[in-house]
mmCIF file of C-alpha atoms in Angstrom:
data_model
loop_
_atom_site.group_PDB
_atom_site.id
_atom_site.type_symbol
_atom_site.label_atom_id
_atom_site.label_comp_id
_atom_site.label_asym_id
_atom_site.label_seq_id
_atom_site.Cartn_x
_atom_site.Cartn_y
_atom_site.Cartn_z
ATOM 1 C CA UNK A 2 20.165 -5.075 -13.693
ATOM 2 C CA UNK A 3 21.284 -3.965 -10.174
ATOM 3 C CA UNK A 4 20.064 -0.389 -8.502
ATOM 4 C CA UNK A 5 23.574 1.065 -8.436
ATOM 5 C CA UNK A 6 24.115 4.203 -6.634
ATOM 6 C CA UNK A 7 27.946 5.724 -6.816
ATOM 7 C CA UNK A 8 28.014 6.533 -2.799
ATOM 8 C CA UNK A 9 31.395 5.898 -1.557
ATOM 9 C CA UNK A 10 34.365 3.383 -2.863
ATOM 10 C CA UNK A 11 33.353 0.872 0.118
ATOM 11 C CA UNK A 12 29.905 0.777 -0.028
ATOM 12 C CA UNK A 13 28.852 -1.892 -2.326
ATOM 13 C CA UNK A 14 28.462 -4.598 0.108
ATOM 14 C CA UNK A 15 26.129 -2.266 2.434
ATOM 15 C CA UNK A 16 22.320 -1.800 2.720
ATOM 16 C CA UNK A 17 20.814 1.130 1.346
ATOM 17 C CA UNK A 18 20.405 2.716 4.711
ATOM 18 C CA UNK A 19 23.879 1.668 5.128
ATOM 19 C CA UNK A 20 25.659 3.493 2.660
ATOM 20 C CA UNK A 21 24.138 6.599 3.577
ATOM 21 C CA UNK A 22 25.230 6.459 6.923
ATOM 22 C CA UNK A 23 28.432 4.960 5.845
ATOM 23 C CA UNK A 24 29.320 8.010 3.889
ATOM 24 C CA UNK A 25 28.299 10.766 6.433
ATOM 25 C CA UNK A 26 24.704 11.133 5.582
ATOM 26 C CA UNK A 27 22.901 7.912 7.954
ATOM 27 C CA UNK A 28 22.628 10.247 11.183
ATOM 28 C CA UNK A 29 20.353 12.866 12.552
ATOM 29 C CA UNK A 30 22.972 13.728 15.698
ATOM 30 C CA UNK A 31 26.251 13.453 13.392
ATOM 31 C CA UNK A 32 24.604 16.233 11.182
ATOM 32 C CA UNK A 33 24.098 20.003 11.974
ATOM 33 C CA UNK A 34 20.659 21.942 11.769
ATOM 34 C CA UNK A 35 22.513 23.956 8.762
ATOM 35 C CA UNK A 36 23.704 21.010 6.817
ATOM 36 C CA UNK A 37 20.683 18.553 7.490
ATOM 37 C CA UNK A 38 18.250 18.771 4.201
ATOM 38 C CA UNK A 39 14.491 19.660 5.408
ATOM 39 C CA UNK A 40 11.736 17.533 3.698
ATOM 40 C CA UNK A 41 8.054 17.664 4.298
ATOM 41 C CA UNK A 42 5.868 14.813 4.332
ATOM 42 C CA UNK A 43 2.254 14.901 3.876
ATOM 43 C CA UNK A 44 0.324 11.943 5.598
ATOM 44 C CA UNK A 45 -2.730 11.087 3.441
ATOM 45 C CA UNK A 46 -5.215 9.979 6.344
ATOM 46 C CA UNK A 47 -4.938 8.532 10.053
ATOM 47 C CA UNK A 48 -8.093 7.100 10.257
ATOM 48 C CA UNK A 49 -6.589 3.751 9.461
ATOM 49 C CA UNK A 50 -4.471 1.131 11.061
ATOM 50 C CA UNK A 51 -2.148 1.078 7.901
ATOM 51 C CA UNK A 52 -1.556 4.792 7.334
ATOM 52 C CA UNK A 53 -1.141 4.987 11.610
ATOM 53 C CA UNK A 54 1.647 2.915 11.263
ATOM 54 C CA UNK A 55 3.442 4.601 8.360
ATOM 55 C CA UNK A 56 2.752 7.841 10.423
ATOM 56 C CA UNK A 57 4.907 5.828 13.345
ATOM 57 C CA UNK A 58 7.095 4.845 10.960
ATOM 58 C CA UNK A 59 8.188 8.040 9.193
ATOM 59 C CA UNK A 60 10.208 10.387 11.959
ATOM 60 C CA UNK A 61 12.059 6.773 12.824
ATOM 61 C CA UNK A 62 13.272 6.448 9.443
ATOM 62 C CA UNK A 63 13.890 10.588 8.949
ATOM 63 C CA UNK A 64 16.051 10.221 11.903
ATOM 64 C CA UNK A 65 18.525 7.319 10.523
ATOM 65 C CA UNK A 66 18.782 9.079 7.385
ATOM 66 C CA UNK A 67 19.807 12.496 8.564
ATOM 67 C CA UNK A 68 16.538 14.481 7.310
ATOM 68 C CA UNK A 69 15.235 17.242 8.820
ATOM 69 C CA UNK A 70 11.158 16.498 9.269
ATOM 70 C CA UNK A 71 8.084 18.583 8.714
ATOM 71 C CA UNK A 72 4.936 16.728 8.674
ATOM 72 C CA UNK A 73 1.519 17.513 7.298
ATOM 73 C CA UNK A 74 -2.035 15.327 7.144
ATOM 74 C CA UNK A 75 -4.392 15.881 4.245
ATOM 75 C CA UNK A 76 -7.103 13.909 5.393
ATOM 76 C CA UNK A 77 -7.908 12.437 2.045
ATOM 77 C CA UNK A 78 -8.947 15.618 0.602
ATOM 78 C CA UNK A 79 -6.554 17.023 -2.477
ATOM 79 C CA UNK A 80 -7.671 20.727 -1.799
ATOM 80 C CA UNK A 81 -6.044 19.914 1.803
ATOM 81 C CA UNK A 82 -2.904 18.097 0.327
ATOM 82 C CA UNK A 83 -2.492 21.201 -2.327
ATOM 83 C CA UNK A 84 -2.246 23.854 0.649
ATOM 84 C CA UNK A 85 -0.474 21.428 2.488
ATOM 85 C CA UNK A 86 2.117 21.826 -0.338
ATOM 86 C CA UNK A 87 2.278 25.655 -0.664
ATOM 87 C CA UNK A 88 2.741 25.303 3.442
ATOM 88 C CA UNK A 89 6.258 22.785 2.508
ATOM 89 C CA UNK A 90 7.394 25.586 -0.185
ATOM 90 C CA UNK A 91 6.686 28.475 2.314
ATOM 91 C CA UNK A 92 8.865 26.131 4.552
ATOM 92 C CA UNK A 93 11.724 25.817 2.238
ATOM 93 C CA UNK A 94 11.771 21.919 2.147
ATOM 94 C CA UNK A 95 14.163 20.645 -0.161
ATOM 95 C CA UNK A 96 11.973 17.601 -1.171
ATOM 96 C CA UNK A 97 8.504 16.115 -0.564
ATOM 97 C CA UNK A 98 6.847 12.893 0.212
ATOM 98 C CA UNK A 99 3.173 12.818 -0.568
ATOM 99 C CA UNK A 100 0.467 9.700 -1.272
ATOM 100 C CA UNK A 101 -2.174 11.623 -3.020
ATOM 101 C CA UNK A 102 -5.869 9.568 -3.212
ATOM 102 C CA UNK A 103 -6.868 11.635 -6.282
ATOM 103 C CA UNK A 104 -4.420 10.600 -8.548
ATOM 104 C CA UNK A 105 -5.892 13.118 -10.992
ATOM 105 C CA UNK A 106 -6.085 16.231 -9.233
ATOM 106 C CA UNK A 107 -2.824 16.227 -7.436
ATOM 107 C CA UNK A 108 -1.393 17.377 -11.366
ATOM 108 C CA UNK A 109 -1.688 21.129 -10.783
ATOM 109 C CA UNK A 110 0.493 21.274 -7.456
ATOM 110 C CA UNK A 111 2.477 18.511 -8.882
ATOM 111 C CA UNK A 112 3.658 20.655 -11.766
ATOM 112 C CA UNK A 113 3.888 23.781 -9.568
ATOM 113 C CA UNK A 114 6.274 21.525 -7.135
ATOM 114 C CA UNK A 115 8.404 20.791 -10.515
ATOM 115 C CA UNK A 116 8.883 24.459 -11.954
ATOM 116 C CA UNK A 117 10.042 25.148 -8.483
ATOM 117 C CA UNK A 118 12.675 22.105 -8.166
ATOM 118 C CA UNK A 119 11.214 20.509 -5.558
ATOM 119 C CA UNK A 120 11.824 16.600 -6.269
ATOM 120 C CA UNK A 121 8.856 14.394 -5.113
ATOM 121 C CA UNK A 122 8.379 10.988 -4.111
ATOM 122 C CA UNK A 123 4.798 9.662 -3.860
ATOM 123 C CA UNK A 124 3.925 6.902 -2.226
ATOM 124 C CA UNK A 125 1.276 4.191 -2.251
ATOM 125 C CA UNK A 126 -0.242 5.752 -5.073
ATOM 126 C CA UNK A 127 0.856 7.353 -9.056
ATOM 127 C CA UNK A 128 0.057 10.457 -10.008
ATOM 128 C CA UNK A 129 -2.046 9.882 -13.237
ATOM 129 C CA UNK A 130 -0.609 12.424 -15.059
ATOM 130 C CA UNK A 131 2.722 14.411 -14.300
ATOM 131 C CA UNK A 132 6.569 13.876 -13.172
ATOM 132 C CA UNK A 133 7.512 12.637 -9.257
ATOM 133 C CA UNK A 134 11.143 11.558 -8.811
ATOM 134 C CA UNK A 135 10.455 8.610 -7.518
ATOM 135 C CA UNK A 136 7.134 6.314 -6.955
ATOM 136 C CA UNK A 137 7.012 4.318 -3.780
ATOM 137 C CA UNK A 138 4.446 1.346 -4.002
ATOM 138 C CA UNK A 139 3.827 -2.327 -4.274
ATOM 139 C CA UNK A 140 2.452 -3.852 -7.125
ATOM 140 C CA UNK A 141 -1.603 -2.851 -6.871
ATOM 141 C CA UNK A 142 -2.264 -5.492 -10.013
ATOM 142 C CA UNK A 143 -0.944 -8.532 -7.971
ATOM 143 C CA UNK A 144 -3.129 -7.156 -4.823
ATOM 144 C CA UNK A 145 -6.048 -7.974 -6.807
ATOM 145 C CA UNK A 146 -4.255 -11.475 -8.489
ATOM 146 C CA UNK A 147 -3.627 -12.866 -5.235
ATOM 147 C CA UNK A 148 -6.503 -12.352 -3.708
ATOM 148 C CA UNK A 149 -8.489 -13.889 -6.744
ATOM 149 C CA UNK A 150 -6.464 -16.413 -6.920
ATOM 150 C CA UNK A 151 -6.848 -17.391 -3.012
ATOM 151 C CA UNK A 152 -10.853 -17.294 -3.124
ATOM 152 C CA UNK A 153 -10.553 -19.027 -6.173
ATOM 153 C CA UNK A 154 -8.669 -22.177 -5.025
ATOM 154 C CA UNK A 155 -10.837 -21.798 -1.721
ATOM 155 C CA UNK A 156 -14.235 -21.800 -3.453
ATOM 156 C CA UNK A 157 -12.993 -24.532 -5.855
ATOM 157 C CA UNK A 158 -13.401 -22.439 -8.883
ATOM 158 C CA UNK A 159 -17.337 -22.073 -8.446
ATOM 159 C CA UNK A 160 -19.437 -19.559 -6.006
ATOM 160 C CA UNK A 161 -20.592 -16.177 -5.377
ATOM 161 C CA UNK A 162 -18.182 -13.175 -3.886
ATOM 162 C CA UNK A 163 -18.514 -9.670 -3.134
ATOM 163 C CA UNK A 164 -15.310 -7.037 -3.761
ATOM 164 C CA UNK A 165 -15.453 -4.108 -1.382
ATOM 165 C CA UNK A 166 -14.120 -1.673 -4.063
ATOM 166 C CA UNK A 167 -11.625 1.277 -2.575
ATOM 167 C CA UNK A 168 -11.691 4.239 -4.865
ATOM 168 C CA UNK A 169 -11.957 4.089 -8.159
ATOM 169 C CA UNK A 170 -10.631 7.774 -8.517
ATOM 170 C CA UNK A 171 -7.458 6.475 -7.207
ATOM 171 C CA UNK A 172 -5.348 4.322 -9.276
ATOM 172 C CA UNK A 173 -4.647 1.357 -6.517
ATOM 173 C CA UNK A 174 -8.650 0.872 -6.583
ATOM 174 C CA UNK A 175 -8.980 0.566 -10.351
ATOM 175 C CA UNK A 176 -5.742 -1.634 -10.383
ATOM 176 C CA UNK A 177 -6.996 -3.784 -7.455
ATOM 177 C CA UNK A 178 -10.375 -3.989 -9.364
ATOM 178 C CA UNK A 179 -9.779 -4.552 -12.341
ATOM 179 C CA UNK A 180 -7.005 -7.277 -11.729
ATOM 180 C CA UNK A 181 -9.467 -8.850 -9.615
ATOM 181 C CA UNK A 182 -12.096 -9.399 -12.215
ATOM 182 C CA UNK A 183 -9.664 -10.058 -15.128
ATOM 183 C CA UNK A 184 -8.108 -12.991 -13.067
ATOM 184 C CA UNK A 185 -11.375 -14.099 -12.135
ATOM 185 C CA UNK A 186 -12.544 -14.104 -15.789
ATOM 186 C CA UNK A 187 -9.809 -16.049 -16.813
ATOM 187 C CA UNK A 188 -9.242 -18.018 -14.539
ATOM 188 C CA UNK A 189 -12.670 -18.627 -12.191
ATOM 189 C CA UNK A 190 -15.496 -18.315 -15.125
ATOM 190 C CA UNK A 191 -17.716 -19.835 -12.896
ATOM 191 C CA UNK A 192 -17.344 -17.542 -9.731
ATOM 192 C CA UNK A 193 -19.892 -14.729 -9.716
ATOM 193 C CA UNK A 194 -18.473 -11.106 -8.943
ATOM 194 C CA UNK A 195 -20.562 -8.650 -7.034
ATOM 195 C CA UNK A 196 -18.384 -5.338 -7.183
ATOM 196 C CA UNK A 197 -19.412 -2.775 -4.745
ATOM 197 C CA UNK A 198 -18.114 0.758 -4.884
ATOM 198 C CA UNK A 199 -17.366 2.238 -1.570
ATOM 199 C CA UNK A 200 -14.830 5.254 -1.926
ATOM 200 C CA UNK A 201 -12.653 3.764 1.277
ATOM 201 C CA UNK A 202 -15.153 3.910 3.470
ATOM 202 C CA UNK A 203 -15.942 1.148 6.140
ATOM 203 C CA UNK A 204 -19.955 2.396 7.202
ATOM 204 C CA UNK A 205 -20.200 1.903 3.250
ATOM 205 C CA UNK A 206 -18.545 -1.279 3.019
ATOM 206 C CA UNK A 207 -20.588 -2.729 5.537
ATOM 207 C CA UNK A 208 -23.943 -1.440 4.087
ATOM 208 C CA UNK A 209 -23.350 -2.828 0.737
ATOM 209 C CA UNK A 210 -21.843 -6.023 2.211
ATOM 210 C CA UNK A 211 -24.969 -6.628 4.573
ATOM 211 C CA UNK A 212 -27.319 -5.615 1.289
ATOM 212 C CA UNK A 213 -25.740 -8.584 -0.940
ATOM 213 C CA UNK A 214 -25.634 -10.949 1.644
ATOM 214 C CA UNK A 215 -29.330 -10.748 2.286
ATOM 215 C CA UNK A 216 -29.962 -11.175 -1.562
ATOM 216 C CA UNK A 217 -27.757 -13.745 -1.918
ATOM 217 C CA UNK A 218 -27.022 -15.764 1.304
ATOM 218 C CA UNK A 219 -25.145 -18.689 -0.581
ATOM 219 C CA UNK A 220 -22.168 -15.849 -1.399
ATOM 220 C CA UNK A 221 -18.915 -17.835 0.009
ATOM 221 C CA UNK A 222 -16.085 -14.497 -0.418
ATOM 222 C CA UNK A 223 -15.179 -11.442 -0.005
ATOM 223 C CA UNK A 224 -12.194 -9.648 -0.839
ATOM 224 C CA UNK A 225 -11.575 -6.399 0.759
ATOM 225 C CA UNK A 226 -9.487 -3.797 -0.933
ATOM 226 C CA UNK A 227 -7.833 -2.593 2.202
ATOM 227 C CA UNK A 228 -8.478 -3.517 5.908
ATOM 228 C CA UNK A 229 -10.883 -0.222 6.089
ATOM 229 C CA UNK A 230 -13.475 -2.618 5.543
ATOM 230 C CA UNK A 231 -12.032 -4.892 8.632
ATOM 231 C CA UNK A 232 -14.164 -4.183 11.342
ATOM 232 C CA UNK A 233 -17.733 -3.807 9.301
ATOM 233 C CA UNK A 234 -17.333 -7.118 7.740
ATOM 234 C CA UNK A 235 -16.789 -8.815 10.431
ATOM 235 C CA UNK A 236 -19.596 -7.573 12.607
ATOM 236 C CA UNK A 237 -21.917 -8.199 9.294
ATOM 237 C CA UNK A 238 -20.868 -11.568 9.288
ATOM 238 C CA UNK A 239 -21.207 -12.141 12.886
ATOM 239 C CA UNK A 240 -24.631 -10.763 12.827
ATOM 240 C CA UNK A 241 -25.706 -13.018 10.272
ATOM 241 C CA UNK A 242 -24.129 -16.084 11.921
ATOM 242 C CA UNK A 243 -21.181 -16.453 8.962
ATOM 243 C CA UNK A 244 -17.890 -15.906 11.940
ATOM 244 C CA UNK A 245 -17.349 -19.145 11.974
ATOM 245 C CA UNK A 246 -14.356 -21.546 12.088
ATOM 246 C CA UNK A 247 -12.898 -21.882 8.128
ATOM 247 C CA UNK A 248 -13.486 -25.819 8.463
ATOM 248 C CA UNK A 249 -17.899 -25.111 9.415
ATOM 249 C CA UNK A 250 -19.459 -25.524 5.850
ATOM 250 C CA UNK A 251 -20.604 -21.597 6.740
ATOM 251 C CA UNK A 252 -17.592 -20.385 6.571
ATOM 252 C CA UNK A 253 -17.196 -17.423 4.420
ATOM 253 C CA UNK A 254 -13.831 -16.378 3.192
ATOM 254 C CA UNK A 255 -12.617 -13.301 3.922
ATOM 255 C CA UNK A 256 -9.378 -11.839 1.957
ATOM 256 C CA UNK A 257 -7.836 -7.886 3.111
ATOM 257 C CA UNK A 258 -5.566 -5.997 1.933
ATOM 258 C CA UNK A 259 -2.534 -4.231 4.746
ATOM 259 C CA UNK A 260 -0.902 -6.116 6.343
ATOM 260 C CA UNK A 261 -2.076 -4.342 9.640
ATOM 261 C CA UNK A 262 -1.525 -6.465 13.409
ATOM 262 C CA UNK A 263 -5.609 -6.659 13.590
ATOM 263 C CA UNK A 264 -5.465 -8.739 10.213
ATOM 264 C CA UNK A 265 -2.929 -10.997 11.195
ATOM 265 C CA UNK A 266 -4.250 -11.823 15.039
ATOM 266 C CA UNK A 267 -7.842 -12.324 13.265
ATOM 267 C CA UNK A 268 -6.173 -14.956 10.478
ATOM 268 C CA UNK A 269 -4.806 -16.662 13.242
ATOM 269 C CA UNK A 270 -8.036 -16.837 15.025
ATOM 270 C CA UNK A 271 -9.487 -18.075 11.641
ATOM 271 C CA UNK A 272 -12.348 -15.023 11.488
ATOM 272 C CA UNK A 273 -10.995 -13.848 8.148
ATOM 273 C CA UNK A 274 -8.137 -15.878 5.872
ATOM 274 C CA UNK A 275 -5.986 -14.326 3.871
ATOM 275 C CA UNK A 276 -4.468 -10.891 3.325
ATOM 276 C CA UNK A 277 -1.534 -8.743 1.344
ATOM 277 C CA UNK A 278 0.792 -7.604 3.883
ATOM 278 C CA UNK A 279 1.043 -3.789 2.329
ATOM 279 C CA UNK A 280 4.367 -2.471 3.488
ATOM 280 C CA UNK A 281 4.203 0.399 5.284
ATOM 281 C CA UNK A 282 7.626 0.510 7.394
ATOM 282 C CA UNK A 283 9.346 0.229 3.745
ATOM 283 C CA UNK A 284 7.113 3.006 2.430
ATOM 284 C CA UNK A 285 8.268 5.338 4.852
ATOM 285 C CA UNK A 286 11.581 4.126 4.651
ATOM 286 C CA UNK A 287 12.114 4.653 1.173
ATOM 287 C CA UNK A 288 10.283 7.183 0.311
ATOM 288 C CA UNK A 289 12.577 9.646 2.602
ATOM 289 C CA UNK A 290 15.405 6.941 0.845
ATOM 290 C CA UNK A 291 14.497 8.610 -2.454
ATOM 291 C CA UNK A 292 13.667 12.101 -1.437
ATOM 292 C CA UNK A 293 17.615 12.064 0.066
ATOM 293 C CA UNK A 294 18.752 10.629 -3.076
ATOM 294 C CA UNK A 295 16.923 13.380 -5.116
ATOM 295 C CA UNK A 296 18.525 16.080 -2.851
ATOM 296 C CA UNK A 297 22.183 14.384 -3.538
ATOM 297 C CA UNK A 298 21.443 14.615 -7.324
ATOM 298 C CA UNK A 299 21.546 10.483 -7.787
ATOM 299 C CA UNK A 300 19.602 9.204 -10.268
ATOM 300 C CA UNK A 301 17.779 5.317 -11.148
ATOM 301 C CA UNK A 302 17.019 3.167 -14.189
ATOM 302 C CA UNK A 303 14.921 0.330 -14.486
ATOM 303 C CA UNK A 304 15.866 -2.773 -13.090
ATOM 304 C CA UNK A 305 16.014 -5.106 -10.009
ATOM 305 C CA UNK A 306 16.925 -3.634 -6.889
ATOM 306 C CA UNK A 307 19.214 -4.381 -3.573
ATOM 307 C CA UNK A 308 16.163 -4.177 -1.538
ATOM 308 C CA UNK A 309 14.483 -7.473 -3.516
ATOM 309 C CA UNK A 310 11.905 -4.792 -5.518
ATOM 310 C CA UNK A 311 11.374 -3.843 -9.191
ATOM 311 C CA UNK A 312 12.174 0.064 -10.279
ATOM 312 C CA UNK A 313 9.949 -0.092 -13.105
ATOM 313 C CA UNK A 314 9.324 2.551 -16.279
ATOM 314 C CA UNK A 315 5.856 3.531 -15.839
ATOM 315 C CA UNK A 316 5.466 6.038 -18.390
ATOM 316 C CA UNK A 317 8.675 8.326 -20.305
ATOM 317 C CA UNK A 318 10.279 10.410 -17.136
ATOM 318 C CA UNK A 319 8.051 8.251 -14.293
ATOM 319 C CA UNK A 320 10.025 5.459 -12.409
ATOM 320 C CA UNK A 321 7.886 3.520 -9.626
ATOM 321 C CA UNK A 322 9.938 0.973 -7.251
ATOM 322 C CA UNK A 323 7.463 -1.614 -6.677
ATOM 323 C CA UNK A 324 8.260 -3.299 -3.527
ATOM 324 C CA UNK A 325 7.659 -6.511 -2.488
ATOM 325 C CA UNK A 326 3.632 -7.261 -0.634
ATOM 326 C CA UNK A 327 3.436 -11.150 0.130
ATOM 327 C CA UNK A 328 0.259 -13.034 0.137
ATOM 328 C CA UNK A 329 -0.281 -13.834 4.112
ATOM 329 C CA UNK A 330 -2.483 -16.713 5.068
ATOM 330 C CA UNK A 331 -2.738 -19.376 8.335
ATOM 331 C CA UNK A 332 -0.659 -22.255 6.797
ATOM 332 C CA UNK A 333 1.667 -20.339 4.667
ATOM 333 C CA UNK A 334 0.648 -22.445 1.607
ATOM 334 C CA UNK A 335 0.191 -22.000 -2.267
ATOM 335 C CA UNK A 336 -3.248 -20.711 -3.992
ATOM 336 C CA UNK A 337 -3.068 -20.572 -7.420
ATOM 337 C CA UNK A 338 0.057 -20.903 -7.584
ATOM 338 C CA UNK A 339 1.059 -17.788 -5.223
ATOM 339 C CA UNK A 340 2.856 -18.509 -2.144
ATOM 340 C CA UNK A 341 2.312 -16.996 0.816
ATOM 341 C CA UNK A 342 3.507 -16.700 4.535
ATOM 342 C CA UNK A 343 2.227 -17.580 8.242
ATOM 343 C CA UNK A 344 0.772 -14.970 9.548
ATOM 344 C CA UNK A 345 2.607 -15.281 12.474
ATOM 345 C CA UNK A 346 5.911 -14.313 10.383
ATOM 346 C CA UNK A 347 8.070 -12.702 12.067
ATOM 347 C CA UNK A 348 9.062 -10.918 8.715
ATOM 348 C CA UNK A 349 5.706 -8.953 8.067
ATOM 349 C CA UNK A 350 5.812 -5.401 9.662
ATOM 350 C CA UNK A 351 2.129 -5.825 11.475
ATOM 351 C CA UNK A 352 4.165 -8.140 14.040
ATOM 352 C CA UNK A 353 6.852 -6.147 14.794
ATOM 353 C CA UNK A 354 5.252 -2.690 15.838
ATOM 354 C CA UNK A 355 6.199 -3.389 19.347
#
């Protein structure tokens, strides 16, 4: 079934951009400071190549929509994001934008946000518990799927890997992790797992990484939850000798999760192989998409979409549009049976930052 909005008698044909600006709302200049809805976006971190480049990507898309922007950064911490929030009310935004990393503890301010009608889109991540409007993310389960499925057809179903772990108080770590070791169960019996906890954090990452490697040097994988483990992998790997070209018999596979320019340039340069291209320019995009929607009173059901995504039923009252995060590797084959793209796509957001 079709996303279908009721925006105009024209508008069918049109993007979803499109029809807003088609029927008056698509422009920042066309629109007055009194008739322009205000909406408050909290950034979750900018310590990270990925969440940088949403931050770029956020007042660009405000603008073409016609939103008024105020912007705050919680720095990963949920007592920051829940004064962050009382800041928005104090503000009078009409609607918020938030990608909490404690998908447990954002409930208070969530239901606070609700008994005051303020509609909110998350994005990246789902509240545990709670109502948003609208949740803005990819599929978290095929992250892990993909990237167990790559090292599997790599390592020819037999070998040792390590999974940098993100969060597990988060729900994209447990659904990366757990969809990881569920495919690999299935599917690679004979592939060991070594599952290393690291809360996001790339000093962590590295440690752990460095630790296993020295135990067991014949390890031939690693799959990285998100490309905060980029940089420490690859100088543990380096150190020990393992950056090598994918065809030396060294070689140790290396798949990420982003998306971000760094990842692509360094699967090109064969130093690591594989990654999910998060997207981050559609995050921003349509999580203010949603947030405008909410303030026009529109409403969604299940189904596909015109933006080739999934709105899904995630629980009674919780919708999540899972957008589309293709498999990226350096030949653009199939692993598993998952295809993937070049990395030198001109499609995939990390090549067209400018």
């Amino acid at each position: 079934m079709r996303l279908r909005t009721v925006l105009c008698s024209t508008a069918s044909a049109l993007s979803a951009l499109a029809l807003l600006s088609a029927c008056g709302g698509g422009s920042s200049t066309a629109a007055s400071s009194t008739d322009t809805p205000l909406v408050g976006v909290d950034y979750p971190r900018s310590d990270t190549d990925f969440w940088n480049s949403y931050i770029k990507y956020t007042p660009q898309y405000a603008k073409e929509l016609g939103l008024d922007l105020k912007t705050t950064n919680s720095q990963n911490d949920v007592a920051k994001l829940t004064a962050n929030a009382q800041t928005f009310i104090s503000q009078g935004v009409k609607g918020l934008a938030m990608a909490p990393q404690d998908t447990a503890a954002i409930a208070p301010t969530l239901a606070q946000l609700e008994a005051k009608k303020i509609p909110v889109v998350t994005v990246d991540t789902r509240p545990d518990t709670g109502k948003v409007y609208m949740v803005v993310r990819a599929d978290n389960r095929a992250y892990g799927e993909k990237a167990c499925q790559f090292l599997g057809t790599k390592l020819g179903g037999k070998g040792k890997v390590v999974m940098l772990q993100g969060g597990l108080d988060s729900i994209n770590g447990r659904d990366r992790t757990e969809a990881f070791n569920e495919c690999m169960k299935k599917d690679y019996p004979d592939i060991k797992v070594f599952g290393e906890a690291t809360n996001w954090d790339g000093a962590v990452a590295a440690q752990k990484l460095q630790t296993d490697l020295t135990a067991h040097p014949d390890i031939k994988g690693v799959y990285m939850e998100s490309s905060f483990a980029l940089s420490g992998t690859l100088q543990v790997l380096k150190q020990k000798g393992l950056l090598v070209d994918p065809k030396n018999k060294k070689h140790v596979f290396v798949v990420s999760n982003d998306g971000i320019p760094e990842e692509l340039k360094n699967i090109a340069a064969g130093k690591i192989d594989a990654t999910v291209s998060q997207p981050a320019d559609l995050y921003a995009k349509y999580a203010l998409y949603y947030l405008k929607a909410a303030i026009d009173g529109k409403t969604f059901k299940p189904g596909k979409t015109d933006h080739d995504s999934t709105i899904i039923q995630v629980r009674p009252g919780l919708l999540e549009d899972q957008l589309s995060a293709p498999l990226v590797t350096a030949d653009g084959g199939t692993y598993g049976g998952v295809p993937s793209v070049k990395s030198d796509d001109t499609s995939l957001w990390g090549n067209n930052l400018g």
